[in-house]
Every structure is written in structure tokens, then in C-alpha cells.
Amino acid sequence: MEDFNNAVILVTGAASGIGASLATRLASGGAKKLILVDRDEDRMRDFAFSLPCERQLIVGDVADENLWNHADLTGLTHAVVNAGIGAGSTIVDTSLADWRQVMSVNLDGAFLTLQAAMRAIKAGGAGGAIVLTASVAGIKAEPGIAAYGASKAAVIHLARIAAREGVADGIRVNSIAPGGVETRIWSNVPFFQELVRSSGSEEAAFKAMGKAATPIQRFARPEEIAEQIAFLLSEKTAFVTGSCLVTDGGYSL
């Protein structure tokens, strides 16, 4: 697992779920320094304290351009554009304000993070790797996820364009499109909230959704997705750029 020796790695959405699991994986893989970004300062600080590497914590909204204008990304070698929010409503029931909120975090935030990371890695002169967390919702059309699905489809294509632009500077860019993952992003989705009430717990709700929607009969654990992101960041995929890894337990079949 010692595949990130001396790496300086940016991870957004780092306080919980995939981001927190990834930070743990990268620290155990020898990362020199992790630059962690999240709005939840308390959760991020409590979690980051245990990481066995140097840590730089940035508290704020990834969609805030001022945050990135003042972020110190010196020495950056890798980045994971992971921050995002969930939402669920049909097109006819989605207000413009709700649409813009999802796009602000999931797409504007992804763009600003990616831009800052590419600039910092380019300045280092040694190249690097970036992974954007998208979703299978950006590939498979389902009712009730208009804003979320559209934002994630855009993230997938943004990663492909970044791959074309980054190759001249030795920067690989890929995306990952998970299906169902047991994370807090489901908390704001109405049908999940109802399922939690009817089944009695989040654990039971995740099990029910996994059995109903996924051929493998379960949702992914955050640690599984984190390991796959680490793979895309590593030199094991040195010939891979512009790709989208679909990891959905067969949901999109």
C-alpha cells in the first residue's frame, strides 16, 4: 500500500463517507501531506487528528471562488474532486433555486477545485493525477434526479476535457461513477428518508435498496470506492487518462 510516498494530495468532501475513507487510505499509503477540504469543520478536525501524516485543513464551500484564490496548494501532486450533495425531485417539481444549489456544489465546485488543482500541479512541473467523483446517475437515466444526474453527467465530461488539456503537463485526469454507496449523501433524498422511517434504520434502508436495485444485492462501502480512487491516482494506472470507472454492482446493466 506504500504507493503515495512523498505525495501531496488534495481531497474535497473529506469529513465523511468516501472522502474520509480515501484520506485514511492515502495516509496509510505513505502520503506526505493531505490537504482536506469540507464545510463541516468539527467532523473534519475530529477525523483528521488520527491521520498518520501531515494535514492541512481548509474549511469552506468548494463553490466559493475566494476559497480557492487563497488556498495554499504548494507542492500538490494529486487531487480528488469529491465534494457533492444529493437531491431528488422530478423536473416539473424542481425549483430553480434547488437546481442552482445542486449545480453550485456538484459542478461549479468541481470546476473550481479542478482548476485550482491543475494550476498547482502544473506549477510543480512533475505532473500528477486527478480523479473526479461523479455518479452512475450521470450515465443511467432515472426519474426524480434531474439536477443531480445532470450535474454528474457534466462532471464526467469535464474530466474528459481536463484529461485532454492536462496531458501536455503530465496530468492524468479520470472520473469514477459509483452506484449506491452507504454515505450521508442519501440523507436529503426524500424516498430514502421515507425508507428509513418504514424500515426502522439507515442500515435496513441501505440493505433494502441494495437488494432492490443492484444485481450484486448490496450497496458499496465507502472504503471500496476509496480503494478504487487510490488505484486511479496511483502509478498502476499511469497509462489511463480520460476514463470513467463505473463501479455500481451491475446497476447500470
PDB file of C-alpha atoms in Angstrom:
ATOM      1  CA  MET A   1       0.000   0.000   0.000  1.00  0.00           C
ATOM      2  CA  GLU A   2       3.038   2.295   0.070  1.00  0.00           C
ATOM      3  CA  ASP A   3       2.184   3.803  -3.302  1.00  0.00           C
ATOM      4  CA  PHE A   4       1.935   7.508  -2.396  1.00  0.00           C
ATOM      5  CA  ASN A   5       5.306   8.182  -0.793  1.00  0.00           C
ATOM      6  CA  ASN A   6       6.030  11.926  -0.647  1.00  0.00           C
ATOM      7  CA  ALA A   7       2.726  12.771  -2.349  1.00  0.00           C
ATOM      8  CA  VAL A   8       0.795  15.932  -1.502  1.00  0.00           C
ATOM      9  CA  ILE A   9      -2.869  15.179  -2.092  1.00  0.00           C
ATOM     10  CA  LEU A  10      -5.981  17.364  -2.090  1.00  0.00           C
ATOM     11  CA  VAL A  11      -9.299  15.749  -1.107  1.00  0.00           C
ATOM     12  CA  THR A  12     -12.578  17.664  -1.009  1.00  0.00           C
ATOM     13  CA  GLY A  13     -15.657  16.432   0.817  1.00  0.00           C
ATOM     14  CA  ALA A  14     -13.163  14.940   3.243  1.00  0.00           C
ATOM     15  CA  ALA A  15     -15.092  14.916   6.513  1.00  0.00           C
ATOM     16  CA  SER A  16     -17.133  11.755   5.933  1.00  0.00           C
ATOM     17  CA  GLY A  17     -18.077   8.981   3.531  1.00  0.00           C
ATOM     18  CA  ILE A  18     -15.856   8.365   0.514  1.00  0.00           C
ATOM     19  CA  GLY A  19     -13.670  11.393   1.271  1.00  0.00           C
ATOM     20  CA  ALA A  20     -12.840  10.318   4.826  1.00  0.00           C
ATOM     21  CA  SER A  21     -12.237   6.719   3.765  1.00  0.00           C
ATOM     22  CA  LEU A  22      -9.968   7.928   0.988  1.00  0.00           C
ATOM     23  CA  ALA A  23      -7.977  10.175   3.300  1.00  0.00           C
ATOM     24  CA  THR A  24      -7.367   7.183   5.565  1.00  0.00           C
ATOM     25  CA  ARG A  25      -6.294   5.050   2.601  1.00  0.00           C
ATOM     26  CA  LEU A  26      -3.924   7.684   1.227  1.00  0.00           C
ATOM     27  CA  ALA A  27      -2.343   8.337   4.620  1.00  0.00           C
ATOM     28  CA  SER A  28      -1.739   4.620   5.097  1.00  0.00           C
ATOM     29  CA  GLY A  29      -0.266   4.556   1.581  1.00  0.00           C
ATOM     30  CA  GLY A  30       2.549   6.889   2.542  1.00  0.00           C
ATOM     31  CA  ALA A  31       1.179  10.312   1.604  1.00  0.00           C
ATOM     32  CA  LYS A  32       3.439  13.079   2.850  1.00  0.00           C
ATOM     33  CA  LYS A  33       0.630  15.592   3.244  1.00  0.00           C
ATOM     34  CA  LEU A  34      -3.136  15.660   2.841  1.00  0.00           C
ATOM     35  CA  ILE A  35      -4.973  18.897   2.104  1.00  0.00           C
ATOM     36  CA  LEU A  36      -8.524  18.252   3.297  1.00  0.00           C
ATOM     37  CA  VAL A  37     -11.492  20.462   2.432  1.00  0.00           C
ATOM     38  CA  ASP A  38     -15.007  20.367   3.867  1.00  0.00           C
ATOM     39  CA  ARG A  39     -17.717  22.636   5.259  1.00  0.00           C
ATOM     40  CA  ASP A  40     -18.089  20.509   8.416  1.00  0.00           C
ATOM     41  CA  GLU A  41     -15.175  21.780  10.485  1.00  0.00           C
ATOM     42  CA  ASP A  42     -15.873  19.771  13.654  1.00  0.00           C
ATOM     43  CA  ARG A  43     -16.276  16.436  11.899  1.00  0.00           C
ATOM     44  CA  MET A  44     -13.219  17.035   9.721  1.00  0.00           C
ATOM     45  CA  ARG A  45     -10.984  18.037  12.639  1.00  0.00           C
ATOM     46  CA  ASP A  46     -12.054  15.070  14.776  1.00  0.00           C
ATOM     47  CA  PHE A  47     -11.381  12.686  11.913  1.00  0.00           C
ATOM     48  CA  ALA A  48      -8.163  14.235  10.597  1.00  0.00           C
ATOM     49  CA  PHE A  49      -6.487  14.225  14.016  1.00  0.00           C
ATOM     50  CA  SER A  50      -5.867  10.476  13.729  1.00  0.00           C
ATOM     51  CA  LEU A  51      -4.241  10.505  10.285  1.00  0.00           C
ATOM     52  CA  PRO A  52      -0.544   9.482  10.329  1.00  0.00           C
ATOM     53  CA  CYS A  53       0.702  12.242   8.012  1.00  0.00           C
ATOM     54  CA  GLU A  54       0.916  15.999   7.770  1.00  0.00           C
ATOM     55  CA  ARG A  55      -2.538  17.582   7.474  1.00  0.00           C
ATOM     56  CA  GLN A  56      -3.748  20.920   6.180  1.00  0.00           C
ATOM     57  CA  LEU A  57      -7.434  21.611   6.791  1.00  0.00           C
ATOM     58  CA  ILE A  58      -9.456  24.084   4.725  1.00  0.00           C
ATOM     59  CA  VAL A  59     -12.951  24.843   5.964  1.00  0.00           C
ATOM     60  CA  GLY A  60     -15.404  26.251   3.459  1.00  0.00           C
ATOM     61  CA  ASP A  61     -17.570  25.836   0.403  1.00  0.00           C
ATOM     62  CA  VAL A  62     -15.856  24.379  -2.679  1.00  0.00           C
ATOM     63  CA  ALA A  63     -18.098  26.596  -4.829  1.00  0.00           C
ATOM     64  CA  ASP A  64     -16.573  29.724  -3.250  1.00  0.00           C
ATOM     65  CA  GLU A  65     -14.010  31.085  -5.694  1.00  0.00           C
ATOM     66  CA  ASN A  66     -12.410  33.116  -2.898  1.00  0.00           C
ATOM     67  CA  LEU A  67     -11.616  29.909  -1.008  1.00  0.00           C
ATOM     68  CA  TRP A  68      -9.512  28.656  -3.922  1.00  0.00           C
ATOM     69  CA  ASN A  69      -7.907  32.042  -4.540  1.00  0.00           C
ATOM     70  CA  HIS A  70      -6.419  31.848  -1.046  1.00  0.00           C
ATOM     71  CA  ALA A  71      -5.790  28.101  -0.741  1.00  0.00           C
ATOM     72  CA  ASP A  72      -2.149  27.093  -0.373  1.00  0.00           C
ATOM     73  CA  LEU A  73      -1.681  24.112  -2.699  1.00  0.00           C
ATOM     74  CA  THR A  74       2.097  24.309  -2.863  1.00  0.00           C
ATOM     75  CA  GLY A  75       3.691  21.029  -3.894  1.00  0.00           C
ATOM     76  CA  LEU A  76       0.421  19.406  -4.936  1.00  0.00           C
ATOM     77  CA  THR A  77       0.851  16.118  -6.808  1.00  0.00           C
ATOM     78  CA  HIS A  78      -2.647  14.578  -6.725  1.00  0.00           C
ATOM     79  CA  ALA A  79      -6.234  15.706  -6.209  1.00  0.00           C
ATOM     80  CA  VAL A  80      -9.632  14.131  -5.673  1.00  0.00           C
ATOM     81  CA  VAL A  81     -12.609  16.311  -6.576  1.00  0.00           C
ATOM     82  CA  ASN A  82     -15.111  14.613  -4.304  1.00  0.00           C
ATOM     83  CA  ALA A  83     -17.405  17.148  -2.631  1.00  0.00           C
ATOM     84  CA  GLY A  84     -21.043  16.865  -3.621  1.00  0.00           C
ATOM     85  CA  ILE A  85     -24.631  16.948  -2.446  1.00  0.00           C
ATOM     86  CA  GLY A  86     -27.618  14.809  -3.273  1.00  0.00           C
ATOM     87  CA  ALA A  87     -31.106  15.881  -4.289  1.00  0.00           C
ATOM     88  CA  GLY A  88     -34.230  14.213  -5.526  1.00  0.00           C
ATOM     89  CA  SER A  89     -37.246  15.615  -7.356  1.00  0.00           C
ATOM     90  CA  THR A  90     -38.780  15.456 -10.791  1.00  0.00           C
ATOM     91  CA  ILE A  91     -38.092  18.114 -13.394  1.00  0.00           C
ATOM     92  CA  VAL A  92     -41.545  19.654 -13.011  1.00  0.00           C
ATOM     93  CA  ASP A  93     -41.163  19.818  -9.228  1.00  0.00           C
ATOM     94  CA  THR A  94     -37.593  21.165  -9.123  1.00  0.00           C
ATOM     95  CA  SER A  95     -37.346  24.853  -8.330  1.00  0.00           C
ATOM     96  CA  LEU A  96     -34.650  26.931  -9.977  1.00  0.00           C
ATOM     97  CA  ALA A  97     -33.187  27.606  -6.533  1.00  0.00           C
ATOM     98  CA  ASP A  98     -32.872  23.871  -5.830  1.00  0.00           C
ATOM     99  CA  TRP A  99     -31.383  23.285  -9.288  1.00  0.00           C
ATOM    100  CA  ARG A 100     -28.801  26.010  -8.746  1.00  0.00           C
ATOM    101  CA  GLN A 101     -27.890  24.716  -5.294  1.00  0.00           C
ATOM    102  CA  VAL A 102     -27.020  21.288  -6.682  1.00  0.00           C
ATOM    103  CA  MET A 103     -25.144  22.739  -9.649  1.00  0.00           C
ATOM    104  CA  SER A 104     -23.251  25.123  -7.382  1.00  0.00           C
ATOM    105  CA  VAL A 105     -21.685  22.372  -5.303  1.00  0.00           C
ATOM    106  CA  ASN A 106     -21.557  19.472  -7.744  1.00  0.00           C
ATOM    107  CA  LEU A 107     -20.483  21.323 -10.880  1.00  0.00           C
ATOM    108  CA  ASP A 108     -19.260  24.834 -10.015  1.00  0.00           C
ATOM    109  CA  GLY A 109     -17.390  23.408  -7.029  1.00  0.00           C
ATOM    110  CA  ALA A 110     -15.929  20.628  -9.156  1.00  0.00           C
ATOM    111  CA  PHE A 111     -14.773  23.125 -11.781  1.00  0.00           C
ATOM    112  CA  LEU A 112     -13.125  25.447  -9.257  1.00  0.00           C
ATOM    113  CA  THR A 113     -11.435  22.552  -7.445  1.00  0.00           C
ATOM    114  CA  LEU A 114     -10.201  21.051 -10.699  1.00  0.00           C
ATOM    115  CA  GLN A 115      -8.942  24.398 -11.942  1.00  0.00           C
ATOM    116  CA  ALA A 116      -7.010  25.083  -8.756  1.00  0.00           C
ATOM    117  CA  ALA A 117      -5.567  21.570  -8.687  1.00  0.00           C
ATOM    118  CA  MET A 118      -4.441  21.639 -12.317  1.00  0.00           C
ATOM    119  CA  ARG A 119      -2.785  25.015 -11.823  1.00  0.00           C
ATOM    120  CA  ALA A 120      -0.950  23.813  -8.711  1.00  0.00           C
ATOM    121  CA  ILE A 121       0.210  20.512 -10.233  1.00  0.00           C
ATOM    122  CA  LYS A 122       1.347  22.299 -13.390  1.00  0.00           C
ATOM    123  CA  ALA A 123       3.347  24.756 -11.289  1.00  0.00           C
ATOM    124  CA  GLY A 124       5.167  21.828  -9.678  1.00  0.00           C
ATOM    125  CA  GLY A 125       6.416  20.728 -13.063  1.00  0.00           C
ATOM    126  CA  ALA A 126       6.393  16.990 -12.346  1.00  0.00           C
ATOM    127  CA  GLY A 127       2.872  16.059 -13.417  1.00  0.00           C
ATOM    128  CA  GLY A 128       0.339  14.229 -11.321  1.00  0.00           C
ATOM    129  CA  ALA A 129      -3.108  12.675 -11.257  1.00  0.00           C
ATOM    130  CA  ILE A 130      -6.649  13.848 -10.526  1.00  0.00           C
ATOM    131  CA  VAL A 131      -9.876  11.912 -10.000  1.00  0.00           C
ATOM    132  CA  LEU A 132     -13.359  13.450 -10.064  1.00  0.00           C
ATOM    133  CA  THR A 133     -16.146  11.684  -8.190  1.00  0.00           C
ATOM    134  CA  ALA A 134     -19.157  11.506 -10.492  1.00  0.00           C
ATOM    135  CA  SER A 135     -22.029   9.009 -10.240  1.00  0.00           C
ATOM    136  CA  VAL A 136     -23.748   6.356 -12.281  1.00  0.00           C
ATOM    137  CA  ALA A 137     -26.691   8.778 -12.090  1.00  0.00           C
ATOM    138  CA  GLY A 138     -24.795  10.754 -14.713  1.00  0.00           C
ATOM    139  CA  ILE A 139     -24.903   7.746 -17.037  1.00  0.00           C
ATOM    140  CA  LYS A 140     -28.186   5.941 -16.405  1.00  0.00           C
ATOM    141  CA  ALA A 141     -31.381   7.996 -16.644  1.00  0.00           C
ATOM    142  CA  GLU A 142     -33.770   7.620 -13.737  1.00  0.00           C
ATOM    143  CA  PRO A 143     -36.812   9.725 -12.839  1.00  0.00           C
ATOM    144  CA  GLY A 144     -36.542  12.127  -9.944  1.00  0.00           C
ATOM    145  CA  ILE A 145     -32.840  13.009 -10.125  1.00  0.00           C
ATOM    146  CA  ALA A 146     -32.785  15.741 -12.755  1.00  0.00           C
ATOM    147  CA  ALA A 147     -30.391  18.175 -11.097  1.00  0.00           C
ATOM    148  CA  TYR A 148     -28.148  15.543  -9.536  1.00  0.00           C
ATOM    149  CA  GLY A 149     -27.951  13.380 -12.655  1.00  0.00           C
ATOM    150  CA  ALA A 150     -27.268  16.333 -14.933  1.00  0.00           C
ATOM    151  CA  SER A 151     -24.546  17.638 -12.625  1.00  0.00           C
ATOM    152  CA  LYS A 152     -22.782  14.285 -12.530  1.00  0.00           C
ATOM    153  CA  ALA A 153     -23.029  13.780 -16.301  1.00  0.00           C
ATOM    154  CA  ALA A 154     -21.308  17.144 -16.651  1.00  0.00           C
ATOM    155  CA  VAL A 155     -18.599  16.102 -14.193  1.00  0.00           C
ATOM    156  CA  ILE A 156     -17.810  13.021 -16.284  1.00  0.00           C
ATOM    157  CA  HIS A 157     -17.377  15.104 -19.418  1.00  0.00           C
ATOM    158  CA  LEU A 158     -15.460  17.816 -17.570  1.00  0.00           C
ATOM    159  CA  ALA A 159     -12.954  15.148 -16.517  1.00  0.00           C
ATOM    160  CA  ARG A 160     -12.524  14.026 -20.127  1.00  0.00           C
ATOM    161  CA  ILE A 161     -11.861  17.566 -21.307  1.00  0.00           C
ATOM    162  CA  ALA A 162      -9.424  18.108 -18.436  1.00  0.00           C
ATOM    163  CA  ALA A 163      -7.617  14.924 -19.480  1.00  0.00           C
ATOM    164  CA  ARG A 164      -7.093  16.309 -22.965  1.00  0.00           C
ATOM    165  CA  GLU A 165      -5.887  19.640 -21.599  1.00  0.00           C
ATOM    166  CA  GLY A 166      -3.720  18.166 -18.847  1.00  0.00           C
ATOM    167  CA  VAL A 167      -1.734  15.693 -20.893  1.00  0.00           C
ATOM    168  CA  ALA A 168       0.752  18.337 -22.050  1.00  0.00           C
ATOM    169  CA  ASP A 169       1.695  18.944 -18.413  1.00  0.00           C
ATOM    170  CA  GLY A 170       1.800  15.281 -17.437  1.00  0.00           C
ATOM    171  CA  ILE A 171      -1.512  15.478 -15.569  1.00  0.00           C
ATOM    172  CA  ARG A 172      -3.788  12.449 -15.807  1.00  0.00           C
ATOM    173  CA  VAL A 173      -7.484  13.062 -15.146  1.00  0.00           C
ATOM    174  CA  ASN A 174     -10.117  10.363 -14.689  1.00  0.00           C
ATOM    175  CA  SER A 175     -13.541  10.098 -13.108  1.00  0.00           C
ATOM    176  CA  ILE A 176     -15.300   7.437 -11.094  1.00  0.00           C
ATOM    177  CA  ALA A 177     -19.037   6.772 -11.268  1.00  0.00           C
ATOM    178  CA  PRO A 178     -20.229   4.865  -8.205  1.00  0.00           C
ATOM    179  CA  GLY A 179     -23.699   3.448  -7.915  1.00  0.00           C
ATOM    180  CA  GLY A 180     -25.232   3.183  -4.462  1.00  0.00           C
ATOM    181  CA  VAL A 181     -22.765   3.833  -1.646  1.00  0.00           C
ATOM    182  CA  GLU A 182     -23.572   3.832   2.055  1.00  0.00           C
ATOM    183  CA  THR A 183     -22.865   7.510   2.751  1.00  0.00           C
ATOM    184  CA  ARG A 184     -24.553  10.577   4.229  1.00  0.00           C
ATOM    185  CA  ILE A 185     -25.399  11.944   0.772  1.00  0.00           C
ATOM    186  CA  TRP A 186     -28.651   9.962   0.909  1.00  0.00           C
ATOM    187  CA  SER A 187     -29.857  11.831   3.983  1.00  0.00           C
ATOM    188  CA  ASN A 188     -31.546  14.607   1.983  1.00  0.00           C
ATOM    189  CA  VAL A 189     -33.244  12.303  -0.526  1.00  0.00           C
ATOM    190  CA  PRO A 190     -36.992  12.097   0.278  1.00  0.00           C
ATOM    191  CA  PHE A 191     -37.543   8.471  -0.718  1.00  0.00           C
ATOM    192  CA  PHE A 192     -34.573   7.389   1.414  1.00  0.00           C
ATOM    193  CA  GLN A 193     -35.919   9.307   4.388  1.00  0.00           C
ATOM    194  CA  GLU A 194     -39.237   7.507   3.962  1.00  0.00           C
ATOM    195  CA  LEU A 195     -37.484   4.151   3.641  1.00  0.00           C
ATOM    196  CA  VAL A 196     -35.583   4.788   6.870  1.00  0.00           C
ATOM    197  CA  ARG A 197     -38.886   5.506   8.631  1.00  0.00           C
ATOM    198  CA  SER A 198     -40.583   2.407   7.254  1.00  0.00           C
ATOM    199  CA  SER A 199     -37.637   0.030   7.749  1.00  0.00           C
ATOM    200  CA  GLY A 200     -36.539   1.357  11.122  1.00  0.00           C
ATOM    201  CA  SER A 201     -32.917   2.319  10.452  1.00  0.00           C
ATOM    202  CA  GLU A 202     -30.474   3.575   7.837  1.00  0.00           C
ATOM    203  CA  GLU A 203     -28.758   0.181   7.814  1.00  0.00           C
ATOM    204  CA  ALA A 204     -32.014  -1.564   6.968  1.00  0.00           C
ATOM    205  CA  ALA A 205     -32.822   1.055   4.343  1.00  0.00           C
ATOM    206  CA  PHE A 206     -29.453   0.565   2.625  1.00  0.00           C
ATOM    207  CA  LYS A 207     -29.933  -3.206   2.611  1.00  0.00           C
ATOM    208  CA  ALA A 208     -33.399  -2.859   1.105  1.00  0.00           C
ATOM    209  CA  MET A 209     -32.212  -0.510  -1.633  1.00  0.00           C
ATOM    210  CA  GLY A 210     -29.223  -2.688  -2.444  1.00  0.00           C
ATOM    211  CA  LYS A 211     -31.347  -5.791  -2.855  1.00  0.00           C
ATOM    212  CA  ALA A 212     -33.949  -3.980  -4.946  1.00  0.00           C
ATOM    213  CA  ALA A 213     -31.681  -2.079  -7.315  1.00  0.00           C
ATOM    214  CA  THR A 214     -28.317  -3.801  -7.608  1.00  0.00           C
ATOM    215  CA  PRO A 215     -27.576  -7.206  -9.173  1.00  0.00           C
ATOM    216  CA  ILE A 216     -24.842  -7.756  -6.582  1.00  0.00           C
ATOM    217  CA  GLN A 217     -27.595  -7.252  -3.968  1.00  0.00           C
ATOM    218  CA  ARG A 218     -25.928  -4.561  -1.895  1.00  0.00           C
ATOM    219  CA  PHE A 219     -24.558  -1.045  -1.923  1.00  0.00           C
ATOM    220  CA  ALA A 220     -20.834  -0.342  -1.866  1.00  0.00           C
ATOM    221  CA  ARG A 221     -18.945   0.577   1.258  1.00  0.00           C
ATOM    222  CA  PRO A 222     -17.063   3.887   1.177  1.00  0.00           C
ATOM    223  CA  GLU A 223     -13.798   2.007   1.713  1.00  0.00           C
ATOM    224  CA  GLU A 224     -14.320   0.094  -1.533  1.00  0.00           C
ATOM    225  CA  ILE A 225     -14.738   3.253  -3.593  1.00  0.00           C
ATOM    226  CA  ALA A 226     -11.774   4.845  -1.825  1.00  0.00           C
ATOM    227  CA  GLU A 227      -9.563   1.923  -2.853  1.00  0.00           C
ATOM    228  CA  GLN A 228     -10.651   2.300  -6.471  1.00  0.00           C
ATOM    229  CA  ILE A 229      -9.919   6.037  -6.439  1.00  0.00           C
ATOM    230  CA  ALA A 230      -6.489   5.326  -4.973  1.00  0.00           C
ATOM    231  CA  PHE A 231      -5.911   2.902  -7.853  1.00  0.00           C
ATOM    232  CA  LEU A 232      -6.748   5.602 -10.402  1.00  0.00           C
ATOM    233  CA  LEU A 233      -4.405   8.044  -8.653  1.00  0.00           C
ATOM    234  CA  SER A 234      -1.537   5.580  -8.499  1.00  0.00           C
ATOM    235  CA  GLU A 235       1.211   4.749 -10.968  1.00  0.00           C
ATOM    236  CA  LYS A 236      -0.541   1.428 -11.581  1.00  0.00           C
ATOM    237  CA  THR A 237      -2.788   3.394 -13.945  1.00  0.00           C
ATOM    238  CA  ALA A 238      -0.059   5.551 -15.475  1.00  0.00           C
ATOM    239  CA  PHE A 239      -1.441   4.835 -18.963  1.00  0.00           C
ATOM    240  CA  VAL A 240      -5.044   5.653 -18.046  1.00  0.00           C
ATOM    241  CA  THR A 241      -6.487   9.125 -18.596  1.00  0.00           C
ATOM    242  CA  GLY A 242      -9.877  10.430 -19.708  1.00  0.00           C
ATOM    243  CA  SER A 243     -11.615   7.284 -18.464  1.00  0.00           C
ATOM    244  CA  CYS A 244     -14.676   6.864 -16.266  1.00  0.00           C
ATOM    245  CA  LEU A 245     -14.649   3.861 -13.936  1.00  0.00           C
ATOM    246  CA  VAL A 246     -18.230   2.680 -13.447  1.00  0.00           C
ATOM    247  CA  THR A 247     -18.447   0.888 -10.103  1.00  0.00           C
ATOM    248  CA  ASP A 248     -22.114   0.175  -9.460  1.00  0.00           C
ATOM    249  CA  GLY A 249     -22.568  -3.514  -8.707  1.00  0.00           C
ATOM    250  CA  GLY A 250     -24.221  -4.002 -12.073  1.00  0.00           C
ATOM    251  CA  TYR A 251     -26.910  -1.357 -11.541  1.00  0.00           C
ATOM    252  CA  SER A 252     -26.422   0.215 -14.968  1.00  0.00           C
ATOM    253  CA  LEU A 253     -26.640  -3.093 -16.880  1.00  0.00           C
TER     254      LEU A 253
END
